[in-house]
Amino acid sequence: VARDSAAAIVILLKAAGGQDYDGRPASLQQVRARLRAILAVDPGRSFLIRPEPGVPVQRAVDMFQTVREAGAYAVSFSPPREGGGR
C-alpha cells in the first residue's frame, strides 16, 4: 500500500509505556518536535491517536492535547487494533 504524503500520521500509545510517532519509537519531546516540524510545512496535516488495549483514557486525552497545543486541528482517535498487533 503506497503511503499518501497527506495521510494521517499515527501516534501509537503503547500499553507498556511510551509511544510511536509515524511507526517509530519517540519520546514525548521528540513527538513535540516532530509535530512542530511537520505542522510548519503542512499546517493541515491530520493526526490519528491510536491507544493500545490497556492504555488509560487520560493518557490518550493528554496526547490529544499535546497534538492540539502543537497547532494541529485535524486530530482524531482510532480504536485499538484487535489482537494488540501481535
PDB file of N, CA and C in Angstrom:
ATOM      1  N   VAL A   1       0.850  -1.188   0.000  1.00  0.00           N
ATOM      2  CA  VAL A   1       0.000   0.000   0.000  1.00  0.00           C
ATOM      3  C   VAL A   1       0.890   1.244   0.000  1.00  0.00           C
ATOM      4  N   ALA A   2       0.730   2.081  -0.978  1.00  0.00           N
ATOM      5  CA  ALA A   2       1.514   3.312  -1.055  1.00  0.00           C
ATOM      6  C   ALA A   2       1.001   4.304  -0.016  1.00  0.00           C
ATOM      7  N   ARG A   3       1.923   4.991   0.595  1.00  0.00           N
ATOM      8  CA  ARG A   3       1.529   5.983   1.598  1.00  0.00           C
ATOM      9  C   ARG A   3       1.341   7.329   0.937  1.00  0.00           C
ATOM     10  N   ASP A   4       0.220   7.917   1.215  1.00  0.00           N
ATOM     11  CA  ASP A   4      -0.096   9.247   0.718  1.00  0.00           C
ATOM     12  C   ASP A   4       0.616  10.251   1.617  1.00  0.00           C
ATOM     13  N   SER A   5       1.322  11.204   1.033  1.00  0.00           N
ATOM     14  CA  SER A   5       2.048  12.182   1.848  1.00  0.00           C
ATOM     15  C   SER A   5       1.106  13.009   2.712  1.00  0.00           C
ATOM     16  N   ALA A   6      -0.182  13.033   2.343  1.00  0.00           N
ATOM     17  CA  ALA A   6      -1.151  13.790   3.130  1.00  0.00           C
ATOM     18  C   ALA A   6      -1.931  12.892   4.095  1.00  0.00           C
ATOM     19  N   ALA A   7      -1.562  11.602   4.153  1.00  0.00           N
ATOM     20  CA  ALA A   7      -2.263  10.676   5.052  1.00  0.00           C
ATOM     21  C   ALA A   7      -2.010  11.075   6.505  1.00  0.00           C
ATOM     22  N   ALA A   8      -2.924  10.647   7.354  1.00  0.00           N
ATOM     23  CA  ALA A   8      -2.770  10.964   8.774  1.00  0.00           C
ATOM     24  C   ALA A   8      -1.516  10.314   9.339  1.00  0.00           C
ATOM     25  N   ILE A   9      -0.872  11.027  10.231  1.00  0.00           N
ATOM     26  CA  ILE A   9       0.271  10.488  10.963  1.00  0.00           C
ATOM     27  C   ILE A   9      -0.283   9.813  12.209  1.00  0.00           C
ATOM     28  N   VAL A  10       0.084   8.545  12.398  1.00  0.00           N
ATOM     29  CA  VAL A  10      -0.415   7.776  13.537  1.00  0.00           C
ATOM     30  C   VAL A  10       0.540   7.915  14.719  1.00  0.00           C
ATOM     31  N   ILE A  11      -0.044   8.231  15.872  1.00  0.00           N
ATOM     32  CA  ILE A  11       0.701   8.223  17.124  1.00  0.00           C
ATOM     33  C   ILE A  11       0.139   7.063  17.938  1.00  0.00           C
ATOM     34  N   LEU A  12       0.938   6.018  18.046  1.00  0.00           N
ATOM     35  CA  LEU A  12       0.542   4.806  18.750  1.00  0.00           C
ATOM     36  C   LEU A  12       0.967   4.916  20.210  1.00  0.00           C
ATOM     37  N   LEU A  13       0.013   4.819  21.114  1.00  0.00           N
ATOM     38  CA  LEU A  13       0.310   4.845  22.545  1.00  0.00           C
ATOM     39  C   LEU A  13       0.439   3.407  23.019  1.00  0.00           C
ATOM     40  N   LYS A  14       1.608   3.055  23.526  1.00  0.00           N
ATOM     41  CA  LYS A  14       1.889   1.678  23.923  1.00  0.00           C
ATOM     42  C   LYS A  14       1.430   1.408  25.349  1.00  0.00           C
ATOM     43  N   ALA A  15       0.829   0.243  25.536  1.00  0.00           N
ATOM     44  CA  ALA A  15       0.324  -0.142  26.855  1.00  0.00           C
ATOM     45  C   ALA A  15       1.462  -0.241  27.870  1.00  0.00           C
ATOM     46  N   ALA A  16       2.642  -0.623  27.421  1.00  0.00           N
ATOM     47  CA  ALA A  16       3.794  -0.774  28.316  1.00  0.00           C
ATOM     48  C   ALA A  16       4.474   0.563  28.617  1.00  0.00           C
ATOM     49  N   GLY A  17       3.977   1.635  27.990  1.00  0.00           N
ATOM     50  CA  GLY A  17       4.585   2.952  28.158  1.00  0.00           C
ATOM     51  C   GLY A  17       5.257   3.390  26.873  1.00  0.00           C
ATOM     52  N   GLY A  18       5.346   4.673  26.702  1.00  0.00           N
ATOM     53  CA  GLY A  18       5.973   5.213  25.507  1.00  0.00           C
ATOM     54  C   GLY A  18       5.003   5.272  24.340  1.00  0.00           C
ATOM     55  N   GLN A  19       5.514   5.709  23.208  1.00  0.00           N
ATOM     56  CA  GLN A  19       4.687   5.870  22.023  1.00  0.00           C
ATOM     57  C   GLN A  19       5.538   5.774  20.772  1.00  0.00           C
ATOM     58  N   ASP A  20       4.857   5.488  19.677  1.00  0.00           N
ATOM     59  CA  ASP A  20       5.480   5.519  18.353  1.00  0.00           C
ATOM     60  C   ASP A  20       4.879   6.699  17.609  1.00  0.00           C
ATOM     61  N   TYR A  21       5.728   7.428  16.914  1.00  0.00           N
ATOM     62  CA  TYR A  21       5.271   8.518  16.051  1.00  0.00           C
ATOM     63  C   TYR A  21       5.531   8.082  14.626  1.00  0.00           C
ATOM     64  N   ASP A  22       4.477   7.902  13.849  1.00  0.00           N
ATOM     65  CA  ASP A  22       4.584   7.505  12.447  1.00  0.00           C
ATOM     66  C   ASP A  22       5.400   6.218  12.294  1.00  0.00           C
ATOM     67  N   GLY A  23       5.154   5.261  13.215  1.00  0.00           N
ATOM     68  CA  GLY A  23       5.789   3.948  13.096  1.00  0.00           C
ATOM     69  C   GLY A  23       7.142   3.801  13.765  1.00  0.00           C
ATOM     70  N   ARG A  24       7.631   4.865  14.402  1.00  0.00           N
ATOM     71  CA  ARG A  24       8.950   4.791  15.057  1.00  0.00           C
ATOM     72  C   ARG A  24       8.843   5.225  16.511  1.00  0.00           C
ATOM     73  N   PRO A  25       9.539   4.497  17.402  1.00  0.00           N
ATOM     74  CA  PRO A  25       9.520   4.914  18.806  1.00  0.00           C
ATOM     75  C   PRO A  25      10.016   6.351  18.948  1.00  0.00           C
ATOM     76  N   ALA A  26       9.356   7.107  19.832  1.00  0.00           N
ATOM     77  CA  ALA A  26       9.725   8.509  20.027  1.00  0.00           C
ATOM     78  C   ALA A  26       9.389   8.927  21.453  1.00  0.00           C
ATOM     79  N   SER A  27      10.275   9.696  22.048  1.00  0.00           N
ATOM     80  CA  SER A  27       9.985  10.268  23.363  1.00  0.00           C
ATOM     81  C   SER A  27       8.931  11.357  23.192  1.00  0.00           C
ATOM     82  N   LEU A  28       8.342  11.781  24.288  1.00  0.00           N
ATOM     83  CA  LEU A  28       7.350  12.856  24.215  1.00  0.00           C
ATOM     84  C   LEU A  28       7.982  14.125  23.640  1.00  0.00           C
ATOM     85  N   GLN A  29       9.224  14.405  24.005  1.00  0.00           N
ATOM     86  CA  GLN A  29       9.913  15.583  23.479  1.00  0.00           C
ATOM     87  C   GLN A  29      10.116  15.452  21.964  1.00  0.00           C
ATOM     88  N   GLN A  30      10.454  14.246  21.498  1.00  0.00           N
ATOM     89  CA  GLN A  30      10.621  14.031  20.062  1.00  0.00           C
ATOM     90  C   GLN A  30       9.288  14.177  19.330  1.00  0.00           C
ATOM     91  N   VAL A  31       8.212  13.671  19.950  1.00  0.00           N
ATOM     92  CA  VAL A  31       6.888  13.825  19.343  1.00  0.00           C
ATOM     93  C   VAL A  31       6.569  15.309  19.175  1.00  0.00           C
ATOM     94  N   ARG A  32       6.788  16.090  20.227  1.00  0.00           N
ATOM     95  CA  ARG A  32       6.504  17.536  20.145  1.00  0.00           C
ATOM     96  C   ARG A  32       7.313  18.199  19.048  1.00  0.00           C
ATOM     97  N   ALA A  33       8.605  17.862  18.960  1.00  0.00           N
ATOM     98  CA  ALA A  33       9.470  18.466  17.942  1.00  0.00           C
ATOM     99  C   ALA A  33       9.009  18.074  16.537  1.00  0.00           C
ATOM    100  N   ARG A  34       8.645  16.809  16.358  1.00  0.00           N
ATOM    101  CA  ARG A  34       8.199  16.350  15.036  1.00  0.00           C
ATOM    102  C   ARG A  34       6.855  16.972  14.667  1.00  0.00           C
ATOM    103  N   LEU A  35       5.984  17.136  15.657  1.00  0.00           N
ATOM    104  CA  LEU A  35       4.705  17.810  15.399  1.00  0.00           C
ATOM    105  C   LEU A  35       4.942  19.228  14.896  1.00  0.00           C
ATOM    106  N   ARG A  36       5.794  19.965  15.599  1.00  0.00           N
ATOM    107  CA  ARG A  36       6.078  21.347  15.196  1.00  0.00           C
ATOM    108  C   ARG A  36       6.681  21.394  13.801  1.00  0.00           C
ATOM    109  N   ALA A  37       7.599  20.452  13.511  1.00  0.00           N
ATOM    110  CA  ALA A  37       8.277  20.449  12.217  1.00  0.00           C
ATOM    111  C   ALA A  37       7.291  20.180  11.072  1.00  0.00           C
ATOM    112  N   ILE A  38       6.446  19.170  11.221  1.00  0.00           N
ATOM    113  CA  ILE A  38       5.512  18.847  10.131  1.00  0.00           C
ATOM    114  C   ILE A  38       4.444  19.923   9.995  1.00  0.00           C
ATOM    115  N   LEU A  39       3.978  20.471  11.104  1.00  0.00           N
ATOM    116  CA  LEU A  39       2.934  21.494  11.027  1.00  0.00           C
ATOM    117  C   LEU A  39       3.456  22.810  10.460  1.00  0.00           C
ATOM    118  N   ALA A  40       4.758  23.039  10.569  1.00  0.00           N
ATOM    119  CA  ALA A  40       5.349  24.250   9.995  1.00  0.00           C
ATOM    120  C   ALA A  40       5.253  24.225   8.472  1.00  0.00           C
ATOM    121  N   VAL A  41       5.347  23.031   7.874  1.00  0.00           N
ATOM    122  CA  VAL A  41       5.290  22.928   6.416  1.00  0.00           C
ATOM    123  C   VAL A  41       3.936  22.442   5.914  1.00  0.00           C
ATOM    124  N   ASP A  42       3.164  21.816   6.794  1.00  0.00           N
ATOM    125  CA  ASP A  42       1.860  21.258   6.407  1.00  0.00           C
ATOM    126  C   ASP A  42       0.866  21.464   7.549  1.00  0.00           C
ATOM    127  N   PRO A  43       0.379  22.704   7.716  1.00  0.00           N
ATOM    128  CA  PRO A  43      -0.492  23.005   8.859  1.00  0.00           C
ATOM    129  C   PRO A  43      -1.817  22.254   8.847  1.00  0.00           C
ATOM    130  N   GLY A  44      -2.193  21.681   7.712  1.00  0.00           N
ATOM    131  CA  GLY A  44      -3.439  20.930   7.638  1.00  0.00           C
ATOM    132  C   GLY A  44      -3.289  19.444   7.868  1.00  0.00           C
ATOM    133  N   ARG A  45      -2.080  18.995   8.168  1.00  0.00           N
ATOM    134  CA  ARG A  45      -1.827  17.559   8.348  1.00  0.00           C
ATOM    135  C   ARG A  45      -2.724  17.005   9.445  1.00  0.00           C
ATOM    136  N   SER A  46      -3.229  15.813   9.215  1.00  0.00           N
ATOM    137  CA  SER A  46      -4.081  15.184  10.220  1.00  0.00           C
ATOM    138  C   SER A  46      -3.288  14.141  11.013  1.00  0.00           C
ATOM    139  N   PHE A  47      -3.743  13.930  12.230  1.00  0.00           N
ATOM    140  CA  PHE A  47      -3.089  13.014  13.158  1.00  0.00           C
ATOM    141  C   PHE A  47      -4.117  12.064  13.731  1.00  0.00           C
ATOM    142  N   LEU A  48      -3.687  10.829  13.935  1.00  0.00           N
ATOM    143  CA  LEU A  48      -4.544   9.788  14.471  1.00  0.00           C
ATOM    144  C   LEU A  48      -3.889   9.227  15.725  1.00  0.00           C
ATOM    145  N   ILE A  49      -4.574   9.333  16.839  1.00  0.00           N
ATOM    146  CA  ILE A  49      -4.058   8.799  18.099  1.00  0.00           C
ATOM    147  C   ILE A  49      -4.670   7.423  18.288  1.00  0.00           C
ATOM    148  N   ARG A  50      -3.799   6.406  18.374  1.00  0.00           N
ATOM    149  CA  ARG A  50      -4.266   5.028  18.494  1.00  0.00           C
ATOM    150  C   ARG A  50      -3.702   4.408  19.780  1.00  0.00           C
ATOM    151  N   PRO A  51      -4.500   4.349  20.839  1.00  0.00           N
ATOM    152  CA  PRO A  51      -4.026   3.697  22.061  1.00  0.00           C
ATOM    153  C   PRO A  51      -4.139   2.175  21.965  1.00  0.00           C
ATOM    154  N   GLU A  52      -3.108   1.478  22.434  1.00  0.00           N
ATOM    155  CA  GLU A  52      -3.195   0.028  22.528  1.00  0.00           C
ATOM    156  C   GLU A  52      -4.168  -0.341  23.644  1.00  0.00           C
ATOM    157  N   PRO A  53      -4.692  -1.568  23.608  1.00  0.00           N
ATOM    158  CA  PRO A  53      -5.546  -2.009  24.713  1.00  0.00           C
ATOM    159  C   PRO A  53      -4.799  -1.860  26.038  1.00  0.00           C
ATOM    160  N   GLY A  54      -5.492  -1.337  27.032  1.00  0.00           N
ATOM    161  CA  GLY A  54      -4.882  -1.164  28.345  1.00  0.00           C
ATOM    162  C   GLY A  54      -4.336   0.225  28.609  1.00  0.00           C
ATOM    163  N   VAL A  55      -4.264   1.063  27.581  1.00  0.00           N
ATOM    164  CA  VAL A  55      -3.785   2.436  27.783  1.00  0.00           C
ATOM    165  C   VAL A  55      -4.901   3.237  28.460  1.00  0.00           C
ATOM    166  N   PRO A  56      -4.587   3.911  29.569  1.00  0.00           N
ATOM    167  CA  PRO A  56      -5.616   4.711  30.237  1.00  0.00           C
ATOM    168  C   PRO A  56      -6.159   5.818  29.327  1.00  0.00           C
ATOM    169  N   VAL A  57      -7.463   6.050  29.446  1.00  0.00           N
ATOM    170  CA  VAL A  57      -8.106   7.088  28.636  1.00  0.00           C
ATOM    171  C   VAL A  57      -7.421   8.436  28.849  1.00  0.00           C
ATOM    172  N   GLN A  58      -7.038   8.739  30.079  1.00  0.00           N
ATOM    173  CA  GLN A  58      -6.406  10.035  30.362  1.00  0.00           C
ATOM    174  C   GLN A  58      -5.117  10.214  29.564  1.00  0.00           C
ATOM    175  N   ARG A  59      -4.372   9.142  29.373  1.00  0.00           N
ATOM    176  CA  ARG A  59      -3.131   9.236  28.601  1.00  0.00           C
ATOM    177  C   ARG A  59      -3.435   9.574  27.138  1.00  0.00           C
ATOM    178  N   ALA A  60      -4.497   8.991  26.601  1.00  0.00           N
ATOM    179  CA  ALA A  60      -4.889   9.301  25.227  1.00  0.00           C
ATOM    180  C   ALA A  60      -5.346  10.758  25.121  1.00  0.00           C
ATOM    181  N   VAL A  61      -6.088  11.218  26.124  1.00  0.00           N
ATOM    182  CA  VAL A  61      -6.555  12.609  26.136  1.00  0.00           C
ATOM    183  C   VAL A  61      -5.353  13.557  26.241  1.00  0.00           C
ATOM    184  N   ASP A  62      -4.377  13.195  27.074  1.00  0.00           N
ATOM    185  CA  ASP A  62      -3.172  14.028  27.215  1.00  0.00           C
ATOM    186  C   ASP A  62      -2.429  14.148  25.881  1.00  0.00           C
ATOM    187  N   MET A  63      -2.323  13.034  25.129  1.00  0.00           N
ATOM    188  CA  MET A  63      -1.640  13.090  23.834  1.00  0.00           C
ATOM    189  C   MET A  63      -2.445  13.931  22.848  1.00  0.00           C
ATOM    190  N   PHE A  64      -3.772  13.802  22.887  1.00  0.00           N
ATOM    191  CA  PHE A  64      -4.630  14.643  22.051  1.00  0.00           C
ATOM    192  C   PHE A  64      -4.325  16.111  22.315  1.00  0.00           C
ATOM    193  N   GLN A  65      -4.244  16.468  23.592  1.00  0.00           N
ATOM    194  CA  GLN A  65      -3.968  17.855  23.983  1.00  0.00           C
ATOM    195  C   GLN A  65      -2.584  18.292  23.501  1.00  0.00           C
ATOM    196  N   THR A  66      -1.605  17.403  23.606  1.00  0.00           N
ATOM    197  CA  THR A  66      -0.246  17.710  23.139  1.00  0.00           C
ATOM    198  C   THR A  66      -0.247  18.042  21.647  1.00  0.00           C
ATOM    199  N   VAL A  67      -0.966  17.229  20.876  1.00  0.00           N
ATOM    200  CA  VAL A  67      -1.017  17.436  19.428  1.00  0.00           C
ATOM    201  C   VAL A  67      -1.741  18.749  19.106  1.00  0.00           C
ATOM    202  N   ARG A  68      -2.833  19.004  19.795  1.00  0.00           N
ATOM    203  CA  ARG A  68      -3.577  20.262  19.578  1.00  0.00           C
ATOM    204  C   ARG A  68      -2.714  21.476  19.964  1.00  0.00           C
ATOM    205  N   GLU A  69      -2.002  21.382  21.079  1.00  0.00           N
ATOM    206  CA  GLU A  69      -1.165  22.507  21.531  1.00  0.00           C
ATOM    207  C   GLU A  69      -0.038  22.794  20.546  1.00  0.00           C
ATOM    208  N   ALA A  70       0.377  21.779  19.787  1.00  0.00           N
ATOM    209  CA  ALA A  70       1.421  21.980  18.776  1.00  0.00           C
ATOM    210  C   ALA A  70       0.881  22.739  17.565  1.00  0.00           C
ATOM    211  N   GLY A  71      -0.451  22.851  17.481  1.00  0.00           N
ATOM    212  CA  GLY A  71      -1.051  23.610  16.400  1.00  0.00           C
ATOM    213  C   GLY A  71      -1.903  22.805  15.442  1.00  0.00           C
ATOM    214  N   ALA A  72      -2.004  21.499  15.663  1.00  0.00           N
ATOM    215  CA  ALA A  72      -2.825  20.672  14.777  1.00  0.00           C
ATOM    216  C   ALA A  72      -4.297  20.868  15.091  1.00  0.00           C
ATOM    217  N   TYR A  73      -5.112  20.890  14.048  1.00  0.00           N
ATOM    218  CA  TYR A  73      -6.553  20.976  14.279  1.00  0.00           C
ATOM    219  C   TYR A  73      -7.259  19.714  13.809  1.00  0.00           C
ATOM    220  N   ALA A  74      -6.606  18.902  12.996  1.00  0.00           N
ATOM    221  CA  ALA A  74      -7.207  17.658  12.497  1.00  0.00           C
ATOM    222  C   ALA A  74      -6.638  16.493  13.309  1.00  0.00           C
ATOM    223  N   VAL A  75      -7.238  16.258  14.466  1.00  0.00           N
ATOM    224  CA  VAL A  75      -6.762  15.205  15.372  1.00  0.00           C
ATOM    225  C   VAL A  75      -7.939  14.304  15.702  1.00  0.00           C
ATOM    226  N   SER A  76      -7.749  13.003  15.555  1.00  0.00           N
ATOM    227  CA  SER A  76      -8.822  12.070  15.889  1.00  0.00           C
ATOM    228  C   SER A  76      -8.250  10.841  16.586  1.00  0.00           C
ATOM    229  N   PHE A  77      -9.150  10.022  17.087  1.00  0.00           N
ATOM    230  CA  PHE A  77      -8.773   8.794  17.776  1.00  0.00           C
ATOM    231  C   PHE A  77      -9.115   7.611  16.901  1.00  0.00           C
ATOM    232  N   SER A  78      -8.337   6.554  17.043  1.00  0.00           N
ATOM    233  CA  SER A  78      -8.605   5.296  16.361  1.00  0.00           C
ATOM    234  C   SER A  78      -8.709   4.229  17.432  1.00  0.00           C
ATOM    235  N   PRO A  79      -9.675   3.336  17.298  1.00  0.00           N
ATOM    236  CA  PRO A  79      -9.753   2.260  18.284  1.00  0.00           C
ATOM    237  C   PRO A  79      -8.516   1.363  18.180  1.00  0.00           C
ATOM    238  N   PRO A  80      -8.168   0.696  19.265  1.00  0.00           N
ATOM    239  CA  PRO A  80      -7.021  -0.223  19.212  1.00  0.00           C
ATOM    240  C   PRO A  80      -7.263  -1.311  18.171  1.00  0.00           C
ATOM    241  N   ARG A  81      -6.205  -1.802  17.609  1.00  0.00           N
ATOM    242  CA  ARG A  81      -6.328  -2.912  16.664  1.00  0.00           C
ATOM    243  C   ARG A  81      -6.605  -4.170  17.461  1.00  0.00           C
ATOM    244  N   GLU A  82      -7.466  -5.015  16.927  1.00  0.00           N
ATOM    245  CA  GLU A  82      -7.782  -6.271  17.598  1.00  0.00           C
ATOM    246  C   GLU A  82      -6.535  -7.135  17.683  1.00  0.00           C
ATOM    247  N   GLY A  83      -6.372  -7.804  18.814  1.00  0.00           N
ATOM    248  CA  GLY A  83      -5.231  -8.695  18.978  1.00  0.00           C
ATOM    249  C   GLY A  83      -3.965  -7.991  19.396  1.00  0.00           C
ATOM    250  N   GLY A  84      -4.016  -6.683  19.632  1.00  0.00           N
ATOM    251  CA  GLY A  84      -2.847  -5.961  20.109  1.00  0.00           C
ATOM    252  C   GLY A  84      -1.718  -5.856  19.105  1.00  0.00           C
ATOM    253  N   GLY A  85      -1.986  -6.199  17.838  1.00  0.00           N
ATOM    254  CA  GLY A  85      -0.956  -6.070  16.810  1.00  0.00           C
ATOM    255  C   GLY A  85       0.116  -7.137  16.878  1.00  0.00           C
ATOM    256  N   ARG A  86      -0.137  -8.213  17.592  1.00  0.00           N
ATOM    257  CA  ARG A  86       0.866  -9.282  17.718  1.00  0.00           C
ATOM    258  C   ARG A  86       0.727 -10.278  16.592  1.00  0.00           C
TER     259      ARG A  86
END
